[in-house]
């Protein structure tokens, strides 16, 4: 189990050092900003949605290793997926991070996002990992353009 832990750690550090899909794309159709004041993480998520499909996902921002790695892993996971699937994936991810064990199908679907499962042992860090996902949801809904982990009801 500790070997798996180390491997997870390595993947997180790699995504922090070399974030994937980093930078603002030319013509995003959706975007939102997220703020986690408890840690100082800030992220902007950019999406290009066409015909109900998330064609492109990218992000910018700065924050701790967990928030950067989580945003990087998120963009890789949602790219090419239908919006409804992305929303379902967010719920599974949120469940995993808040300690509800996903079913077998959920584990398959979470795939490499599972590297972040160890974060739930550090409650302060959970918001670092979920920030980019809340921001993604805000971007998809197109309502609020800025979300905060400290907003009421979170
Ligand atoms: Zn953080």
CSV table of C-alpha atoms in Angstrom, one decimal, residues 22-135:
chain,number,residue,atom,x,y,z
A,22,UNK,CA,-2.0,25.0,-18.8
A,23,UNK,CA,-2.7,28.4,-20.3
A,24,UNK,CA,-5.6,30.2,-21.8
A,25,UNK,CA,-6.9,28.8,-25.1
A,26,UNK,CA,-7.7,31.2,-28.0
A,27,UNK,CA,-11.5,30.9,-28.0
A,28,UNK,CA,-13.0,29.2,-24.9
A,29,UNK,CA,-16.8,29.1,-24.8
A,30,UNK,CA,-16.9,28.9,-21.0
A,31,UNK,CA,-14.8,30.1,-18.2
A,32,UNK,CA,-14.9,30.7,-14.5
A,33,UNK,CA,-12.5,31.6,-11.7
A,34,UNK,CA,-12.1,29.8,-8.4
A,35,UNK,CA,-10.7,31.0,-5.2
A,36,UNK,CA,-9.7,29.0,-2.1
A,37,UNK,CA,-8.8,31.7,0.4
A,38,UNK,CA,-7.9,29.2,3.1
A,39,UNK,CA,-4.8,28.1,1.1
A,40,UNK,CA,-4.4,31.0,-1.4
A,41,UNK,CA,-5.2,28.8,-4.4
A,42,UNK,CA,-6.5,30.6,-7.5
A,43,UNK,CA,-7.6,28.9,-10.7
A,44,UNK,CA,-9.3,29.9,-13.9
A,45,UNK,CA,-10.9,27.1,-15.9
A,46,UNK,CA,-11.5,27.5,-19.6
A,47,UNK,CA,-13.7,25.1,-21.6
A,48,UNK,CA,-14.6,24.8,-25.3
A,49,UNK,CA,-18.0,23.1,-25.4
A,50,UNK,CA,-19.5,22.1,-28.8
A,51,UNK,CA,-22.6,20.0,-29.3
A,52,UNK,CA,-22.7,19.0,-25.6
A,53,UNK,CA,-19.1,17.8,-25.7
A,54,UNK,CA,-16.2,19.3,-23.7
A,55,UNK,CA,-13.8,19.5,-26.6
A,56,UNK,CA,-11.1,21.5,-24.8
A,57,UNK,CA,-10.3,22.0,-21.1
A,58,UNK,CA,-7.5,24.2,-19.8
A,59,UNK,CA,-6.6,26.2,-16.8
A,60,UNK,CA,-4.4,28.9,-15.4
A,61,UNK,CA,-3.7,30.0,-11.9
A,62,UNK,CA,-1.4,29.4,-9.0
A,63,UNK,CA,-1.7,27.5,-5.8
A,64,UNK,CA,-0.3,24.6,-3.8
A,65,UNK,CA,0.8,21.4,-5.4
A,66,UNK,CA,-2.5,19.7,-4.7
A,67,UNK,CA,-4.6,22.3,-6.4
A,68,UNK,CA,-2.4,22.5,-9.4
A,69,UNK,CA,-2.1,18.8,-9.8
A,70,UNK,CA,-5.8,18.3,-9.3
A,71,UNK,CA,-6.6,21.0,-12.0
A,72,UNK,CA,-4.2,19.4,-14.4
A,73,UNK,CA,-5.6,15.9,-13.8
A,74,UNK,CA,-9.1,17.3,-14.2
A,75,UNK,CA,-8.5,18.8,-17.6
A,76,UNK,CA,-7.1,15.5,-18.8
A,77,UNK,CA,-10.1,13.6,-17.4
A,78,UNK,CA,-12.9,15.8,-18.8
A,79,UNK,CA,-11.5,16.5,-22.3
A,80,UNK,CA,-13.6,14.8,-25.0
A,81,UNK,CA,-16.4,13.8,-22.6
A,82,UNK,CA,-20.1,14.8,-22.9
A,83,UNK,CA,-21.1,17.5,-20.4
A,84,UNK,CA,-23.4,15.1,-18.5
A,85,UNK,CA,-20.6,12.6,-18.0
A,86,UNK,CA,-18.3,15.4,-16.8
A,87,UNK,CA,-21.0,16.3,-14.2
A,88,UNK,CA,-21.3,12.7,-13.1
A,89,UNK,CA,-17.6,12.4,-12.8
A,90,UNK,CA,-17.5,15.5,-10.6
A,91,UNK,CA,-20.0,13.9,-8.2
A,92,UNK,CA,-17.9,10.7,-8.0
A,93,UNK,CA,-14.8,12.7,-7.4
A,94,UNK,CA,-16.5,14.8,-4.8
A,95,UNK,CA,-17.8,11.6,-3.1
A,96,UNK,CA,-14.3,10.1,-3.1
A,97,UNK,CA,-12.8,13.3,-1.6
A,98,UNK,CA,-15.5,13.5,1.1
A,99,UNK,CA,-15.1,9.9,2.2
A,100,UNK,CA,-18.0,8.2,0.4
A,101,UNK,CA,-16.6,5.1,-1.2
A,102,UNK,CA,-17.5,4.9,-4.9
A,103,UNK,CA,-18.9,1.7,-6.3
A,104,UNK,CA,-16.9,-0.5,-8.7
A,105,UNK,CA,-18.1,1.4,-11.7
A,106,UNK,CA,-17.2,4.6,-10.0
A,107,UNK,CA,-13.7,3.5,-9.3
A,108,UNK,CA,-13.2,2.6,-13.0
A,109,UNK,CA,-14.5,6.0,-14.0
A,110,UNK,CA,-12.3,7.9,-11.6
A,111,UNK,CA,-9.3,6.2,-13.1
A,112,UNK,CA,-6.2,8.3,-12.5
A,113,UNK,CA,-8.2,10.8,-10.4
A,114,UNK,CA,-7.8,8.2,-7.6
A,115,UNK,CA,-4.2,9.4,-7.1
A,116,UNK,CA,-5.9,12.3,-5.1
A,117,UNK,CA,-7.8,10.0,-2.8
A,118,UNK,CA,-5.1,10.2,-0.1
A,119,UNK,CA,-5.8,13.9,0.2
A,120,UNK,CA,-9.1,13.2,2.1
A,121,UNK,CA,-7.0,12.4,5.1
A,122,UNK,CA,-6.1,16.1,5.3
A,123,UNK,CA,-9.4,18.0,5.5
A,124,UNK,CA,-7.8,21.3,4.9
A,125,UNK,CA,-6.4,20.0,1.6
A,126,UNK,CA,-9.7,18.6,0.3
A,127,UNK,CA,-10.7,22.1,-0.8
A,128,UNK,CA,-7.4,22.4,-2.7
A,129,UNK,CA,-8.3,19.3,-4.7
A,130,UNK,CA,-12.0,20.1,-5.3
A,131,UNK,CA,-11.4,23.8,-6.2
A,132,UNK,CA,-10.9,23.3,-9.9
A,133,UNK,CA,-13.9,21.0,-10.1
A,134,UNK,CA,-16.2,23.5,-8.4
A,135,UNK,CA,-14.8,26.1,-10.9
